[in-house]
XYZ file of C-alpha atoms in Angstrom:
552
model
C 77.816 87.282 113.980
C 74.226 88.096 113.086
C 71.298 85.820 113.736
C 68.416 84.960 111.462
C 65.310 82.939 112.121
C 66.171 79.273 112.769
C 65.726 76.917 109.876
C 63.279 74.079 110.348
C 65.055 70.721 110.613
C 64.781 68.802 107.372
C 65.958 65.543 105.898
C 68.350 66.163 103.036
C 66.835 65.493 99.648
C 68.127 62.409 97.866
C 68.915 61.731 94.245
C 67.118 58.801 92.627
C 70.307 56.690 92.881
C 70.759 57.487 96.551
C 67.126 56.841 97.391
C 67.096 53.470 95.619
C 70.324 52.312 97.219
C 69.305 53.380 100.715
C 65.961 51.677 100.271
C 67.522 48.434 99.061
C 70.035 48.047 101.867
C 67.789 49.105 104.726
C 64.476 47.476 103.865
C 65.213 44.098 105.398
C 66.829 45.653 108.455
C 63.929 48.019 109.138
C 61.203 45.477 108.518
C 61.738 43.900 111.932
C 61.739 47.191 113.847
C 58.837 48.145 116.098
C 56.485 50.915 115.089
C 57.824 54.353 115.892
C 61.492 53.524 115.324
C 61.860 56.310 112.760
C 59.783 59.071 114.362
C 61.534 59.903 117.598
C 61.201 56.630 119.494
C 64.384 54.988 120.815
C 66.365 53.339 118.034
C 65.994 49.598 117.586
C 68.476 48.736 114.841
C 70.962 45.862 114.987
C 74.019 46.061 117.202
C 77.376 46.798 115.583
C 78.417 43.133 115.641
C 75.378 42.229 113.523
C 75.302 45.343 111.347
C 77.452 43.994 108.520
C 75.472 40.763 108.275
C 72.177 42.657 108.316
C 73.234 45.021 105.535
C 74.892 42.371 103.399
C 71.674 40.358 103.277
C 69.897 43.094 101.332
C 72.656 44.441 99.104
C 75.106 43.685 96.300
C 78.181 44.743 98.249
C 81.487 43.111 97.406
C 82.392 42.960 101.114
C 81.505 44.509 104.474
C 82.661 44.138 108.078
C 81.619 45.831 111.307
C 83.054 45.909 114.806
C 83.020 47.997 117.953
C 86.305 49.860 118.446
C 87.020 50.345 122.174
C 87.556 53.800 123.623
C 91.145 55.057 123.419
C 92.537 58.334 124.708
C 90.135 61.122 123.782
C 88.190 58.884 121.390
C 85.048 57.232 122.767
C 84.098 53.740 121.651
C 82.376 53.599 118.273
C 81.147 51.207 115.590
C 83.438 50.934 112.565
C 82.184 49.625 109.240
C 84.466 48.900 106.285
C 82.845 48.097 102.970
C 83.551 47.761 99.271
C 80.399 48.826 97.417
C 81.817 48.383 93.910
C 85.053 47.720 92.030
C 88.011 48.843 94.161
C 86.162 51.588 96.045
C 86.739 51.236 99.789
C 84.542 53.158 102.202
C 84.833 53.463 105.972
C 81.967 54.651 108.161
C 82.248 55.308 111.891
C 79.104 55.481 114.014
C 78.708 56.647 117.620
C 77.343 53.735 119.601
C 73.601 53.133 119.353
C 71.326 52.191 122.227
C 71.699 48.570 121.126
C 75.418 48.887 121.973
C 74.797 50.862 125.181
C 75.576 54.213 123.575
C 74.535 57.235 125.638
C 75.013 60.988 125.773
C 73.905 61.865 122.255
C 71.272 64.474 121.475
C 69.451 62.284 118.943
C 69.759 58.623 119.899
C 72.404 56.609 121.731
C 75.687 58.527 121.498
C 74.703 60.106 118.175
C 73.741 63.747 117.603
C 71.919 62.995 114.338
C 74.542 64.434 111.970
C 76.580 62.733 109.255
C 80.022 64.196 108.582
C 81.401 63.016 105.248
C 85.132 63.701 105.266
C 87.344 64.370 102.269
C 90.811 63.029 101.536
C 94.136 64.550 100.548
C 96.481 64.498 97.568
C 95.548 61.717 95.171
C 93.858 59.838 98.054
C 94.484 56.068 97.873
C 93.890 55.396 101.566
C 91.232 55.793 104.235
C 91.817 58.978 106.188
C 91.295 59.594 109.879
C 87.727 59.983 111.167
C 88.574 60.895 114.739
C 86.995 64.326 114.331
C 83.550 62.876 113.645
C 83.881 60.326 116.455
C 84.786 63.010 119.002
C 81.882 65.204 117.888
C 79.333 62.393 118.223
C 78.692 62.407 114.475
C 78.634 59.605 111.942
C 81.818 59.874 109.882
C 82.677 58.581 106.428
C 85.681 58.519 104.110
C 86.773 56.734 100.912
C 90.074 55.827 99.299
C 88.509 57.093 96.014
C 88.765 53.700 94.347
C 92.430 52.769 94.475
C 95.312 51.831 96.759
C 98.911 50.737 96.308
C 97.801 47.117 96.509
C 95.186 47.659 93.811
C 97.628 49.474 91.538
C 100.075 46.572 91.769
C 97.462 43.821 91.386
C 97.078 42.092 88.025
C 94.123 42.960 85.825
C 92.824 39.563 84.627
C 91.517 41.099 81.415
C 94.921 42.341 80.276
C 97.418 40.305 82.272
C 99.216 43.479 83.333
C 99.099 45.477 86.549
C 96.113 47.742 87.098
C 98.233 50.889 87.136
C 101.706 52.296 87.734
C 103.827 50.543 90.416
C 102.697 51.629 93.866
C 100.321 54.032 92.077
C 103.266 55.959 90.668
C 104.873 59.253 91.584
C 103.092 60.942 94.525
C 100.271 58.418 94.082
C 99.033 60.068 90.880
C 99.724 57.166 88.519
C 96.641 55.180 89.521
C 94.914 56.387 86.345
C 97.540 55.036 83.952
C 98.074 51.397 82.954
C 101.614 50.062 82.382
C 100.925 50.200 78.636
C 99.996 53.892 78.801
C 96.198 53.613 78.665
C 94.244 56.208 80.660
C 91.764 54.418 82.915
C 88.747 56.680 82.686
C 86.845 54.635 85.261
C 89.538 55.412 87.818
C 89.308 59.093 86.909
C 85.542 58.942 87.450
C 85.933 57.134 90.786
C 88.481 59.677 92.004
C 86.661 62.778 90.864
C 83.081 61.872 91.637
C 81.657 58.372 91.907
C 83.404 57.110 95.064
C 82.509 60.304 96.939
C 78.823 59.907 96.263
C 78.956 56.227 97.244
C 80.673 57.263 100.461
C 77.829 59.619 101.311
C 75.035 57.265 100.286
C 76.415 54.445 102.403
C 77.033 56.665 105.422
C 73.372 57.723 105.359
C 72.176 54.179 104.751
C 74.255 52.607 107.519
C 73.188 55.290 109.966
C 69.518 54.612 109.245
C 69.975 50.858 109.607
C 72.084 51.037 112.780
C 69.997 53.598 114.649
C 66.607 52.906 113.093
C 66.330 56.613 112.328
C 67.402 58.719 109.367
C 70.069 61.370 109.834
C 68.711 64.806 110.557
C 71.657 66.626 108.886
C 74.198 65.654 106.248
C 77.507 67.552 105.878
C 80.717 67.433 103.856
C 83.997 68.663 105.334
C 87.445 68.723 103.747
C 90.504 70.722 102.770
C 92.711 70.609 99.666
C 91.577 67.512 97.728
C 88.824 67.134 100.323
C 87.728 70.673 99.539
C 87.574 69.863 95.834
C 85.580 66.747 96.627
C 83.087 68.827 98.573
C 82.690 71.297 95.730
C 82.162 68.377 93.340
C 79.347 67.090 95.546
C 77.876 70.596 95.814
C 77.951 71.005 92.044
C 76.481 67.597 91.205
C 74.552 66.405 94.268
C 73.966 69.646 96.125
C 70.422 68.759 97.180
C 71.675 65.752 99.177
C 73.639 67.832 101.677
C 72.727 70.443 104.258
C 76.129 72.077 104.488
C 79.740 72.075 103.302
C 82.942 73.189 105.038
C 85.493 73.577 102.228
C 89.065 74.717 102.807
C 91.811 75.697 100.312
C 90.175 73.463 97.677
C 91.703 71.903 94.577
C 88.833 73.088 92.371
C 89.432 73.948 88.711
C 91.263 70.603 88.714
C 92.204 70.567 85.032
C 93.598 74.104 85.170
C 95.126 74.670 88.575
C 97.496 71.682 88.424
C 98.960 72.439 85.010
C 99.082 76.126 85.977
C 101.311 75.265 88.913
C 103.882 73.609 86.676
C 104.784 77.158 85.612
C 107.438 77.965 88.291
C 109.543 74.915 87.400
C 109.234 75.608 83.661
C 110.321 79.221 84.124
C 113.339 78.364 86.271
C 114.387 75.497 84.004
C 114.378 77.768 80.953
C 115.855 80.943 82.427
C 118.271 79.567 85.013
C 119.085 76.036 83.910
C 119.947 73.058 86.142
C 121.311 75.218 88.973
C 117.884 76.734 89.400
C 116.936 79.489 91.814
C 118.507 79.418 95.244
C 115.804 78.963 97.933
C 117.592 81.622 99.949
C 117.180 84.110 97.109
C 113.497 83.377 96.525
C 112.935 83.686 100.284
C 114.760 87.035 100.313
C 112.567 88.277 97.466
C 109.456 87.172 99.330
C 110.591 88.927 102.515
C 111.298 92.120 100.572
C 107.834 91.996 99.005
C 106.182 91.595 102.410
C 108.210 94.474 103.848
C 107.151 96.693 100.936
C 103.463 95.779 100.936
C 102.773 95.068 104.613
C 101.897 98.712 105.473
C 99.163 98.903 102.805
C 96.456 97.802 105.282
C 97.558 100.342 107.873
C 99.102 97.760 110.204
C 102.700 96.566 110.126
C 102.488 92.976 111.288
C 104.555 91.000 108.797
C 101.515 90.044 106.706
C 100.238 91.326 103.363
C 96.478 91.692 103.780
C 95.657 91.153 100.103
C 98.624 90.019 97.974
C 96.724 90.811 94.778
C 97.421 94.475 95.455
C 101.125 93.933 96.066
C 103.030 94.835 92.894
C 106.556 94.689 94.294
C 109.159 94.068 91.572
C 111.934 91.527 92.214
C 114.371 93.775 90.361
C 114.454 95.880 93.521
C 115.973 93.013 95.532
C 119.713 93.321 95.997
C 121.801 90.290 95.154
C 119.609 88.934 92.386
C 120.894 88.587 88.852
C 118.663 90.029 86.112
C 117.680 86.498 85.080
C 116.794 85.548 88.683
C 114.686 88.682 89.119
C 112.911 88.003 85.838
C 112.178 84.428 86.883
C 110.744 85.507 90.238
C 108.526 88.163 88.673
C 107.215 85.665 86.120
C 106.481 83.137 88.870
C 104.621 85.757 90.895
C 102.621 86.808 87.862
C 101.686 83.332 86.623
C 101.376 81.977 83.077
C 99.947 84.032 80.223
C 99.213 83.287 76.582
C 101.048 84.776 73.588
C 98.784 87.852 73.675
C 99.479 88.514 77.343
C 96.123 87.219 78.567
C 96.146 85.519 81.936
C 95.953 81.736 81.939
C 96.437 81.275 85.678
C 97.710 83.052 88.765
C 101.155 82.758 90.292
C 102.574 82.162 93.736
C 101.589 85.146 95.871
C 104.270 87.545 97.031
C 105.340 86.405 100.488
C 104.523 82.720 99.985
C 107.383 80.229 99.831
C 108.559 78.800 96.516
C 109.747 75.597 98.193
C 106.547 73.599 97.603
C 106.088 74.117 93.865
C 109.832 74.521 93.259
C 111.564 72.047 95.614
C 115.259 72.782 95.975
C 114.815 75.689 93.609
C 115.311 73.577 90.496
C 112.591 70.949 90.104
C 108.827 70.456 89.984
C 106.575 69.425 92.846
C 105.895 65.665 92.572
C 102.171 66.381 93.019
C 102.246 68.505 89.870
C 104.757 66.436 87.920
C 102.726 63.239 88.324
C 99.674 64.923 86.812
C 101.695 66.208 83.877
C 103.184 62.787 83.244
C 100.416 60.326 84.074
C 97.214 62.277 83.441
C 98.117 64.666 80.647
C 100.951 63.048 78.667
C 100.199 59.433 79.699
C 103.915 58.742 79.987
C 105.375 58.184 83.485
C 108.858 59.009 82.149
C 107.857 62.160 80.282
C 110.770 64.629 80.320
C 109.183 68.032 80.807
C 112.598 69.704 81.048
C 113.229 68.945 77.379
C 109.693 69.279 76.061
C 107.845 71.965 78.033
C 108.931 75.552 77.378
C 107.528 78.928 78.344
C 106.530 79.530 74.727
C 104.690 76.207 74.515
C 103.114 76.472 77.952
C 99.777 77.923 76.716
C 99.351 74.933 74.405
C 99.930 72.469 77.248
C 97.634 74.458 79.520
C 94.785 74.373 77.014
C 95.395 70.687 76.307
C 94.876 69.921 80.002
C 91.795 72.107 80.104
C 90.214 70.424 77.082
C 91.210 66.855 77.944
C 89.405 66.863 81.303
C 86.875 69.616 80.692
C 83.917 67.214 80.945
C 85.313 64.557 83.282
C 87.700 66.096 85.814
C 87.234 69.843 86.140
C 85.190 70.522 89.314
C 84.626 74.067 88.093
C 80.884 74.411 87.556
C 79.229 77.412 89.178
C 75.799 75.779 88.980
C 74.916 75.266 92.637
C 71.186 75.050 92.068
C 70.936 71.850 94.099
C 72.454 73.523 97.151
C 70.119 76.478 96.816
C 67.096 74.236 96.260
C 67.831 72.358 99.487
C 68.473 75.590 101.409
C 72.055 74.406 101.944
C 75.011 76.420 103.191
C 78.697 76.523 102.197
C 81.494 77.899 104.371
C 84.536 78.327 102.118
C 88.021 79.451 103.214
C 91.610 79.696 102.003
C 94.942 81.194 103.035
C 96.431 84.061 101.038
C 99.934 82.521 101.170
C 99.036 78.970 100.173
C 102.203 77.703 98.434
C 100.589 74.552 96.987
C 97.162 75.565 95.688
C 97.751 79.216 94.937
C 94.990 81.514 96.256
C 94.176 82.585 92.702
C 92.387 79.239 92.374
C 89.864 80.176 95.051
C 89.608 83.814 93.968
C 88.845 82.679 90.439
C 86.087 80.279 91.413
C 84.648 82.798 93.866
C 84.578 85.526 91.232
C 82.766 83.257 88.809
C 80.188 82.459 91.498
C 79.654 86.194 91.923
C 79.272 86.475 88.162
C 76.496 83.881 88.202
C 74.562 84.775 91.328
C 75.747 88.299 92.133
C 77.529 89.157 95.365
C 74.424 89.365 97.595
C 72.911 86.274 95.960
C 76.081 84.220 96.446
C 76.548 85.341 100.030
C 73.030 84.222 100.890
C 74.302 80.633 100.851
C 78.119 80.813 100.414
C 80.359 82.635 102.882
C 84.053 82.891 102.023
C 86.962 83.857 104.251
C 90.503 84.594 103.052
C 92.965 84.419 105.926
C 96.061 86.634 105.400
C 99.452 84.997 105.818
C 98.062 81.460 106.009
C 99.462 78.652 103.862
C 98.045 75.260 102.906
C 96.437 74.650 106.274
C 93.810 75.855 108.711
C 94.038 79.433 110.050
C 95.121 80.145 113.605
C 91.957 81.601 115.111
C 91.698 83.480 118.369
C 90.616 81.355 121.314
C 91.554 77.897 122.514
C 89.382 75.704 120.278
C 91.091 74.376 117.148
C 90.196 76.237 113.953
C 88.560 73.341 112.146
C 86.143 72.765 115.042
C 85.377 76.479 115.212
C 84.645 76.627 111.496
C 82.533 73.490 111.594
C 80.588 74.789 114.588
C 79.958 78.009 112.649
C 78.687 76.073 109.637
C 76.335 73.971 111.748
C 75.034 77.049 113.564
C 74.367 78.745 110.228
C 72.734 75.689 108.689
C 70.622 74.677 111.652
C 69.920 77.930 113.473
C 70.379 80.689 110.904
C 73.381 82.281 112.649
C 75.291 83.735 109.694
C 79.115 83.740 109.993
C 80.152 87.358 109.406
C 83.748 87.296 110.671
C 86.444 85.422 112.545
C 89.242 86.790 114.714
C 92.594 85.523 113.462
C 95.795 85.466 115.486
C 98.646 87.468 113.998
C 102.254 86.327 113.508
C 103.429 88.188 116.606
C 102.165 87.191 120.085
C 99.132 89.190 121.112
C 98.328 90.485 117.632
C 94.998 89.664 116.035
C 92.885 90.814 113.099
C 89.246 90.577 112.081
C 88.696 88.590 108.889
C 85.338 89.404 107.316
C 83.303 87.381 104.854
C 84.564 88.288 101.380
C 84.328 90.902 99.956
C 83.493 92.734 103.213
C 86.350 94.474 105.017
C 87.045 95.214 108.673
C 86.302 98.756 109.819
C 89.348 98.873 112.103
C 92.598 97.024 112.784
C 92.703 94.328 115.438
C 90.217 91.768 116.657
C 86.545 92.399 117.333
C 86.074 94.951 114.561
C 82.791 95.200 112.699
C 82.615 94.518 108.961
C 81.961 97.010 106.210
C 79.461 95.470 103.794
C 80.332 95.451 100.106
C 77.876 94.513 97.380
C 80.567 94.206 94.716
C 84.238 93.316 94.363
C 86.584 96.235 93.597
C 87.265 96.296 89.866
C 91.025 95.782 90.188
C 90.590 92.682 92.343
C 87.877 91.252 90.103
C 90.103 91.709 87.052
C 92.990 89.932 88.769
C 90.756 86.946 89.557
C 89.753 86.024 86.009
C 91.405 84.255 83.086
C 91.044 84.254 79.324
C 89.397 80.822 79.488
C 86.724 82.100 81.883
C 85.324 84.213 79.052
C 84.809 81.257 76.717
């Protein structure tokens, strides 16, 4: 790590919508506070039992409740607020106890350290995720169901007399956007992609100010997968309202990555038929690729350091038929258009096929539900009969165009983050079998194209952890990885300590490696190595991280 001059504490900037809403719901609550309540004096807001009533009096909320949740296990007692700010959007906010509720031990007031930790969801959301992390850290936490739930999907829309959406929200929860008559509910798309997330943040900040009588000193977003995409969406659209973002293996490029990951099932269906590709054979091909490419980084540890440089051909694997080898190579490569231009990246060599190709002969429900409910607007759409390798580019572009303006999360304009002196810590695993690493490489490369490598790294630091799937990396030490990464983000944001590298545990006991901020590389094998600074991405890696649509 290197250290820069500490940044002066600052309140996050607010959009006009956020400022108006915060003002409206806190004015009546703050009017009765003694002078000095917002400038370092002890907080004098309402207790948790009265918080909901206080807020409701000055707002247009559909509903709100608040209660103190007793301590349990490693979780201290906290104030939990559940609210419905609009339509079917549910938001939960957890607050460390204030002085009014006998909260102690915080570094700001009561049990609070002054930070707000807005937490992202997973999959197609539809429920309120766990906020234990924020509670344990003494931070205000928030989460949203993104505007739908199984109960909402099944409820009757009084305007139409039919259910709001597909039964139980449909396959893998992705049918919440589609009515029983096949109409795409664009408001639900907007809630899922953007609107509910901003409401979540606005209300977390507002409730914190009302409850403690003091505004938050820092505002963060943290999430992985869908939660990572949500964070990037907030950075792209409301970047000046946050101080920092911790974004893992994100589902950015929403309208391209999902359709791109239908490719493995389409390939196997066309080349191998109903029997599909034996999971044992795809696993054997992956193991052979790792064995061939593992030594390229100078250390044989069962991990390919950068799978983009692994060009192992499945035809070298014994026991595969020519058709099976062809299918595996096409899946590794990813979809291309009729001219051979890359549309999207494939599963990396070494990563399992089992997530995007369950059983070796079908499509992941997370991908299939998008194809059916979002793209084709037909929950019974038979992709096996209608989607071929030849037609795939047409379907890919249709997805891209259909949601280009409403559900892409692919903008590289992070001017709001830069304007607010914000920081983004971004990470992904190189063997992610669900959101292929190409997705992150592509977005990262486009950021470099906009701001340059040094310019991007001044506020975005990215770490690619070799051998890691759709999860957090296993970092050296005893603290869990997510806490370590979040601590690093807060240290960078608040004290100027730039994250240069992390030591990652290897697959074998006692083996570790240094993972440097991309595109830097470690100067030596093992943990504790220094990083070799790079001001550009090697040409071969940059070329493998772009698509034909990026140039449009």
